[in-house]
mmCIF file of C-alpha atoms in Angstrom:
data_model
loop_
_atom_site.group_PDB
_atom_site.id
_atom_site.type_symbol
_atom_site.label_atom_id
_atom_site.label_comp_id
_atom_site.label_asym_id
_atom_site.label_seq_id
_atom_site.Cartn_x
_atom_site.Cartn_y
_atom_site.Cartn_z
ATOM 1 C CA MET A 120 -36.976 41.107 -21.705
ATOM 2 C CA SER A 121 -36.885 44.031 -19.262
ATOM 3 C CA ARG A 122 -33.904 44.719 -17.068
ATOM 4 C CA ASN A 123 -36.010 44.034 -13.988
ATOM 5 C CA ASN A 124 -36.907 40.599 -15.308
ATOM 6 C CA ARG A 125 -33.270 39.886 -16.101
ATOM 7 C CA ASP A 126 -32.127 40.949 -12.662
ATOM 8 C CA SER A 127 -34.761 38.757 -11.018
ATOM 9 C CA ARG A 128 -32.786 35.704 -12.102
ATOM 10 C CA PHE A 129 -29.828 36.736 -9.959
ATOM 11 C CA LYS A 130 -29.940 35.655 -6.360
ATOM 12 C CA LYS A 131 -27.336 36.362 -3.712
ATOM 13 C CA ARG A 132 -26.955 33.452 -1.346
ATOM 14 C CA GLY A 133 -24.735 32.997 1.689
ATOM 15 C CA LYS A 134 -22.570 35.490 3.504
ATOM 16 C CA SER A 135 -20.372 37.902 1.635
ATOM 17 C CA SER A 136 -16.709 37.022 1.477
ATOM 18 C CA SER A 137 -15.596 40.648 1.296
ATOM 19 C CA GLY A 138 -11.841 40.955 1.389
ATOM 20 C CA GLN A 139 -11.238 37.403 0.160
ATOM 21 C CA SER A 140 -9.847 37.808 -3.327
ATOM 22 C CA GLY A 141 -9.466 35.159 -5.997
ATOM 23 C CA ILE A 142 -6.719 34.566 -8.522
ATOM 24 C CA SER A 143 -8.088 37.394 -10.671
ATOM 25 C CA GLY A 144 -8.612 39.805 -7.770
ATOM 26 C CA LEU A 145 -12.385 39.321 -8.002
ATOM 27 C CA GLN A 146 -14.366 39.709 -4.810
ATOM 28 C CA SER A 147 -17.815 38.569 -3.848
ATOM 29 C CA GLY A 148 -20.547 40.607 -5.491
ATOM 30 C CA ARG A 149 -18.424 41.955 -8.349
ATOM 31 C CA LEU A 150 -19.211 39.210 -10.816
ATOM 32 C CA LYS A 151 -22.546 37.629 -11.716
ATOM 33 C CA ILE A 152 -22.442 33.937 -12.622
ATOM 34 C CA LEU A 153 -25.021 32.371 -14.959
ATOM 35 C CA THR A 154 -25.721 28.694 -15.651
ATOM 36 C CA ASN A 155 -28.824 26.591 -16.321
ATOM 37 C CA ALA A 156 -28.243 24.285 -13.299
ATOM 38 C CA GLN A 157 -28.160 21.101 -15.349
ATOM 39 C CA THR A 158 -26.173 18.195 -13.921
ATOM 40 C CA GLY A 159 -22.420 18.329 -14.431
ATOM 41 C CA VAL A 160 -20.356 21.473 -14.920
ATOM 42 C CA SER A 161 -23.270 23.878 -14.414
ATOM 43 C CA ARG A 162 -24.226 22.583 -10.968
ATOM 44 C CA GLY A 163 -20.611 22.405 -9.876
ATOM 45 C CA VAL A 164 -20.203 26.068 -10.811
ATOM 46 C CA LEU A 165 -23.303 27.023 -8.824
ATOM 47 C CA ASP A 166 -22.165 25.000 -5.799
ATOM 48 C CA ALA A 167 -18.940 26.999 -5.614
ATOM 49 C CA ALA A 168 -20.633 30.346 -6.292
ATOM 50 C CA LEU A 169 -23.179 29.731 -3.529
ATOM 51 C CA GLU A 170 -20.479 28.766 -1.032
ATOM 52 C CA PHE A 171 -18.558 31.924 -1.863
ATOM 53 C CA GLY A 172 -21.657 34.103 -1.553
ATOM 54 C CA SER A 173 -21.355 35.279 -5.144
ATOM 55 C CA GLU A 174 -24.260 36.600 -7.155
ATOM 56 C CA CYS A 175 -25.499 33.772 -9.347
ATOM 57 C CA GLY A 176 -28.503 32.464 -11.215
ATOM 58 C CA GLY A 177 -29.659 32.027 -14.784
ATOM 59 C CA SER A 178 -32.438 30.481 -16.841
ATOM 60 C CA CYS A 179 -33.409 26.811 -16.764
ATOM 61 C CA ALA A 180 -35.882 24.681 -18.698
ATOM 62 C CA GLU A 181 -39.598 24.985 -18.004
ATOM 63 C CA GLY A 182 -40.649 22.909 -15.013
ATOM 64 C CA ARG A 183 -37.008 22.960 -13.838
ATOM 65 C CA MET A 184 -36.539 19.788 -15.865
ATOM 66 C CA ALA A 185 -33.112 18.129 -15.744
ATOM 67 C CA GLU A 186 -31.598 14.827 -16.816
ATOM 68 C CA ASP A 187 -31.818 13.562 -13.222
ATOM 69 C CA GLY A 188 -35.421 14.701 -12.833
ATOM 70 C CA PHE A 189 -35.682 18.289 -11.627
ATOM 71 C CA VAL A 190 -33.310 21.107 -10.730
ATOM 72 C CA PRO A 191 -33.274 21.314 -6.897
ATOM 73 C CA ASP A 192 -34.867 24.435 -5.420
ATOM 74 C CA SER A 193 -31.567 25.263 -3.714
ATOM 75 C CA TYR A 194 -30.187 26.411 -7.069
ATOM 76 C CA PRO A 195 -31.299 30.023 -7.752
ATOM 77 C CA VAL A 196 -32.304 29.666 -11.391
ATOM 78 C CA GLU A 197 -35.653 30.609 -12.901
ATOM 79 C CA GLU A 198 -37.782 28.710 -15.364
ATOM 80 C CA LEU A 199 -37.933 30.039 -18.895
ATOM 81 C CA PRO A 200 -41.545 29.605 -20.094
ATOM 82 C CA GLY A 201 -41.859 27.047 -22.871
ATOM 83 C CA ALA A 202 -38.111 26.401 -22.856
ATOM 84 C CA ASP A 203 -36.136 23.198 -23.097
ATOM 85 C CA THR A 204 -32.481 22.803 -22.089
ATOM 86 C CA SER A 205 -31.243 24.149 -25.418
ATOM 87 C CA ASP A 206 -33.389 27.265 -25.056
ATOM 88 C CA SER A 207 -31.993 27.883 -21.576
ATOM 89 C CA ILE A 208 -28.446 27.636 -22.937
ATOM 90 C CA ARG A 209 -29.271 30.270 -25.549
ATOM 91 C CA GLN A 210 -30.923 32.587 -23.022
ATOM 92 C CA ASN A 211 -27.930 32.485 -20.682
ATOM 93 C CA VAL A 212 -25.564 33.227 -23.576
ATOM 94 C CA LYS A 213 -27.771 36.188 -24.491
ATOM 95 C CA ASP A 214 -28.037 37.521 -20.924
ATOM 96 C CA SER A 215 -24.301 37.365 -20.200
ATOM 97 C CA ASP A 216 -21.377 39.559 -21.240
ATOM 98 C CA GLY A 217 -19.375 36.480 -22.219
ATOM 99 C CA THR A 218 -19.398 32.687 -21.953
ATOM 100 C CA ALA A 219 -16.783 30.236 -20.689
ATOM 101 C CA ILE A 220 -17.327 26.914 -22.485
ATOM 102 C CA ILE A 221 -15.758 23.949 -20.698
ATOM 103 C CA PHE A 222 -15.284 20.758 -22.707
ATOM 104 C CA PHE A 223 -13.287 17.546 -22.454
ATOM 105 C CA GLY A 224 -11.529 16.726 -25.721
ATOM 106 C CA ASP A 225 -14.570 16.944 -28.006
ATOM 107 C CA ILE A 226 -16.943 19.889 -28.302
ATOM 108 C CA GLU A 227 -20.391 18.323 -28.447
ATOM 109 C CA ASP A 228 -23.837 18.473 -26.842
ATOM 110 C CA GLU A 229 -24.140 21.433 -24.392
ATOM 111 C CA PRO A 230 -20.704 22.948 -25.172
ATOM 112 C CA GLU A 231 -21.389 22.722 -28.904
ATOM 113 C CA GLU A 232 -24.800 24.349 -28.575
ATOM 114 C CA ALA A 233 -23.348 27.149 -26.456
ATOM 115 C CA LEU A 234 -20.616 27.748 -29.041
ATOM 116 C CA ASP A 235 -23.177 27.925 -31.855
ATOM 117 C CA TYR A 236 -25.319 30.397 -29.912
ATOM 118 C CA CYS A 237 -22.313 32.587 -29.092
ATOM 119 C CA VAL A 238 -21.540 32.822 -32.815
ATOM 120 C CA GLN A 239 -25.178 33.406 -33.812
ATOM 121 C CA LEU A 240 -25.694 36.118 -31.189
ATOM 122 C CA GLY A 241 -22.285 37.751 -31.632
ATOM 123 C CA LYS A 242 -21.214 37.134 -28.021
ATOM 124 C CA THR A 243 -17.619 36.722 -26.903
ATOM 125 C CA TYR A 244 -16.556 33.335 -25.547
ATOM 126 C CA ARG A 245 -13.566 31.381 -24.286
ATOM 127 C CA LEU A 246 -13.069 27.652 -24.879
ATOM 128 C CA VAL A 247 -11.536 25.782 -21.938
ATOM 129 C CA ASN A 248 -10.371 22.201 -22.535
ATOM 130 C CA GLY A 249 -10.831 20.402 -19.228
ATOM 131 C CA GLY A 250 -9.124 17.374 -20.718
ATOM 132 C CA ASP A 251 -5.826 19.249 -20.784
ATOM 133 C CA LEU A 252 -6.211 21.509 -17.748
ATOM 134 C CA GLN A 253 -6.331 21.090 -14.007
ATOM 135 C CA PRO A 254 -9.167 23.054 -12.346
ATOM 136 C CA GLY A 255 -6.757 25.683 -11.022
ATOM 137 C CA GLN A 256 -5.429 26.278 -14.532
ATOM 138 C CA ALA A 257 -8.950 26.473 -15.927
ATOM 139 C CA GLY A 258 -9.858 29.018 -13.249
ATOM 140 C CA LYS A 259 -6.875 31.158 -14.258
ATOM 141 C CA VAL A 260 -7.867 30.959 -17.945
ATOM 142 C CA ILE A 261 -11.385 32.153 -17.107
ATOM 143 C CA ALA A 262 -10.058 34.884 -14.792
ATOM 144 C CA ASP A 263 -7.859 36.199 -17.608
ATOM 145 C CA PHE A 264 -10.877 36.120 -19.931
ATOM 146 C CA ILE A 265 -12.904 38.180 -17.444
ATOM 147 C CA LYS A 266 -10.149 40.773 -17.095
ATOM 148 C CA GLU A 267 -9.357 40.982 -20.813
ATOM 149 C CA LYS A 268 -12.985 41.523 -21.812
ATOM 150 C CA GLY A 269 -14.134 43.486 -18.761
ATOM 151 C CA LEU A 270 -16.946 41.026 -18.055
ATOM 152 C CA MET A 271 -19.440 41.757 -15.297
ATOM 153 C CA THR A 272 -21.782 38.840 -16.076
ATOM 154 C CA LEU A 273 -20.210 35.473 -16.907
ATOM 155 C CA ASN A 274 -22.066 32.476 -18.307
ATOM 156 C CA VAL A 275 -20.411 29.101 -17.692
ATOM 157 C CA THR A 276 -21.488 25.936 -19.458
ATOM 158 C CA GLY A 277 -20.134 22.458 -19.991
ATOM 159 C CA PRO A 278 -21.005 18.766 -20.273
ATOM 160 C CA LYS A 279 -23.626 17.022 -18.165
ATOM 161 C CA SER A 280 -22.683 14.336 -15.661
ATOM 162 C CA SER A 281 -23.919 11.677 -18.080
ATOM 163 C CA ALA A 282 -21.264 12.783 -20.585
ATOM 164 C CA THR A 283 -18.362 12.606 -18.136
ATOM 165 C CA GLU A 284 -18.325 11.668 -14.464
ATOM 166 C CA ARG A 285 -15.849 14.384 -13.528
ATOM 167 C CA ALA A 286 -17.931 17.237 -14.994
ATOM 168 C CA GLN A 287 -19.527 18.467 -11.750
ATOM 169 C CA ARG A 288 -16.343 18.158 -9.697
ATOM 170 C CA PHE A 289 -14.357 19.978 -12.390
ATOM 171 C CA GLY A 290 -16.900 22.811 -12.590
ATOM 172 C CA TYR A 291 -16.922 23.150 -8.806
ATOM 173 C CA GLU A 292 -13.145 23.188 -8.379
ATOM 174 C CA THR A 293 -12.642 25.515 -11.347
ATOM 175 C CA MET A 294 -15.094 28.083 -9.994
ATOM 176 C CA ARG A 295 -13.660 27.722 -6.500
ATOM 177 C CA ALA A 296 -10.216 28.493 -7.919
ATOM 178 C CA LEU A 297 -11.616 31.471 -9.807
ATOM 179 C CA LEU A 298 -13.325 32.915 -6.750
ATOM 180 C CA GLY A 299 -10.374 32.240 -4.463
ATOM 181 C CA LEU A 300 -11.869 29.575 -2.215
ATOM 182 C CA GLY A 301 -9.760 27.050 -0.381
ATOM 183 C CA PRO A 302 -10.830 23.410 0.184
ATOM 184 C CA LYS A 303 -14.317 23.292 1.663
ATOM 185 C CA LYS A 304 -16.939 20.714 2.393
ATOM 186 C CA ARG A 305 -19.652 20.735 -0.229
ATOM 187 C CA ARG A 306 -23.150 21.853 0.687
ATOM 188 C CA ASN A 307 -24.520 18.372 0.063
ATOM 189 C CA PRO A 308 -21.853 15.837 1.074
ATOM 190 C CA GLU A 309 -24.227 12.914 0.458
ATOM 191 C CA LYS A 310 -24.357 13.753 -3.229
ATOM 192 C CA SER A 311 -22.173 11.438 -5.284
ATOM 193 C CA GLN A 312 -18.845 13.052 -6.105
ATOM 194 C CA PRO A 313 -17.400 12.848 -9.608
ATOM 195 C CA THR A 314 -13.764 11.970 -9.989
ATOM 196 C CA THR A 315 -11.189 14.735 -10.109
ATOM 197 C CA ALA A 316 -9.716 16.068 -13.322
ATOM 198 C CA ASP A 317 -6.515 14.759 -14.888
ATOM 199 C CA GLU A 318 -3.300 15.802 -13.179
ATOM 200 C CA ASN A 319 -1.354 16.083 -16.438
ATOM 201 C CA GLY A 320 -1.782 17.978 -19.670
ATOM 202 C CA SER A 321 -0.974 21.371 -21.091
ATOM 203 C CA ALA A 322 -3.218 24.419 -21.320
ATOM 204 C CA GLN A 323 -5.494 24.632 -24.321
ATOM 205 C CA VAL A 324 -7.892 27.518 -24.812
ATOM 206 C CA SER A 325 -9.392 29.378 -27.731
ATOM 207 C CA ASP A 326 -11.461 32.484 -28.362
ATOM 208 C CA GLY A 327 -14.041 32.934 -31.079
ATOM 209 C CA ASP A 328 -13.362 35.349 -33.914
ATOM 210 C CA GLN A 329 -15.822 37.275 -36.017
ATOM 211 C CA ASN A 330 -16.631 34.124 -38.015
ATOM 212 C CA GLY A 331 -16.874 31.842 -35.025
ATOM 213 C CA ASN A 332 -13.558 30.213 -35.913
ATOM 214 C CA ALA A 333 -11.692 28.218 -33.313
ATOM 215 C CA ASN A 334 -8.048 27.261 -33.846
ATOM 216 C CA GLY A 335 -8.264 28.776 -37.327
ATOM 217 C CA LYS A 336 -10.748 26.200 -38.580
ATOM 218 C CA PRO A 337 -13.642 27.687 -40.601
ATOM 219 C CA ARG A 338 -17.158 27.000 -39.437
ATOM 220 C CA SER A 339 -20.151 26.647 -41.675
ATOM 221 C CA ASN A 340 -22.606 29.525 -41.769
ATOM 222 C CA LYS A 341 -25.916 28.510 -40.273
ATOM 223 C CA SER A 342 -29.080 30.528 -39.767
ATOM 224 C CA PRO A 343 -30.208 31.124 -36.153
ATOM 225 C CA GLY A 344 -33.104 28.758 -36.727
ATOM 226 C CA GLN A 345 -30.863 25.837 -37.538
ATOM 227 C CA ARG A 346 -29.391 23.602 -34.891
ATOM 228 C CA ARG A 347 -26.324 21.466 -35.248
ATOM 229 C CA ARG A 348 -26.908 17.753 -34.979
ATOM 230 C CA ARG A 349 -25.715 16.581 -31.571
ATOM 231 C CA GLY A 350 -22.656 14.433 -31.295
ATOM 232 C CA SER A 351 -20.650 15.808 -34.241
ATOM 233 C CA GLY A 352 -17.735 15.923 -31.823
ATOM 234 C CA ARG A 353 -15.428 18.768 -32.779
ATOM 235 C CA ARG A 354 -12.005 17.658 -31.665
ATOM 236 C CA PHE A 355 -9.183 19.982 -30.731
ATOM 237 C CA PRO A 356 -5.554 18.735 -30.928
ATOM 238 C CA ARG A 357 -3.890 18.113 -27.589
ATOM 239 C CA ASN A 358 -0.737 19.843 -26.395
ATOM 240 C CA LYS A 359 -1.203 22.744 -28.762
ATOM 241 C CA ALA A 360 -2.437 25.924 -27.135
ATOM 242 C CA SER A 361 -4.109 28.567 -29.238
ATOM 243 C CA ASP A 362 -5.815 31.808 -28.362
ATOM 244 C CA SER A 363 -7.398 33.819 -31.135
ATOM 245 C CA GLN A 364 -6.650 37.525 -31.006
ATOM 246 C CA SER A 365 -10.038 38.522 -32.390
ATOM 247 C CA ASP A 366 -13.170 38.056 -30.328
ATOM 248 C CA VAL A 367 -16.817 38.395 -31.169
ATOM 249 C CA THR A 368 -18.162 41.602 -29.717
ATOM 250 C CA GLN A 369 -21.579 42.292 -28.329
ATOM 251 C CA ASP A 370 -24.269 43.996 -30.303
#
């Protein structure tokens, strides 16, 4: 894929918020955000990025297919020819410098696929347990990840709304915290609002190492053509933070 084709998936919407810094010191236009605009975390992330005027986009399934029908045209993502949702997850992992994978207790479905693709493609990632973090804490974890790895293009993925009702709200508030936004009215107030994230819980994050290990647990070696069966539900212990010192580097 040519650079011009890659760049065509990034759209800059809204007015620039120059001078308004986030918790990581990021300003509008300095970070590109990728998602596939599926329901849940991905759309919440895009909602916040669009409000902030940040550069955002990504690849979505052919026909803009989504679990609720179609991805609305207001989301600046482009169809990937012949692709399903899994293919779009892989493409966004490939096109980004690193991926933030949000999950809630178990790593399954979209988060699990993203993790597998990060390992297969040798891309750095950060696991963010939304079950143990408030959105502001999750935003700080991702901001630290961006600074530590020098990321210019960040892919963010997480569960769909059908997996957890709070997914879209959590993605929105996490990205708003990352980009430094205060409370704002959403672009589409008539859209049903998921519940907010848990108030309690300790931070729990993890990086991938050269073998794709998380929390020191070995992962099976799988060829790029193989896909993990959905719903295996990798569970991470609560109240035990871990952050691997070794990350997967880009090719």
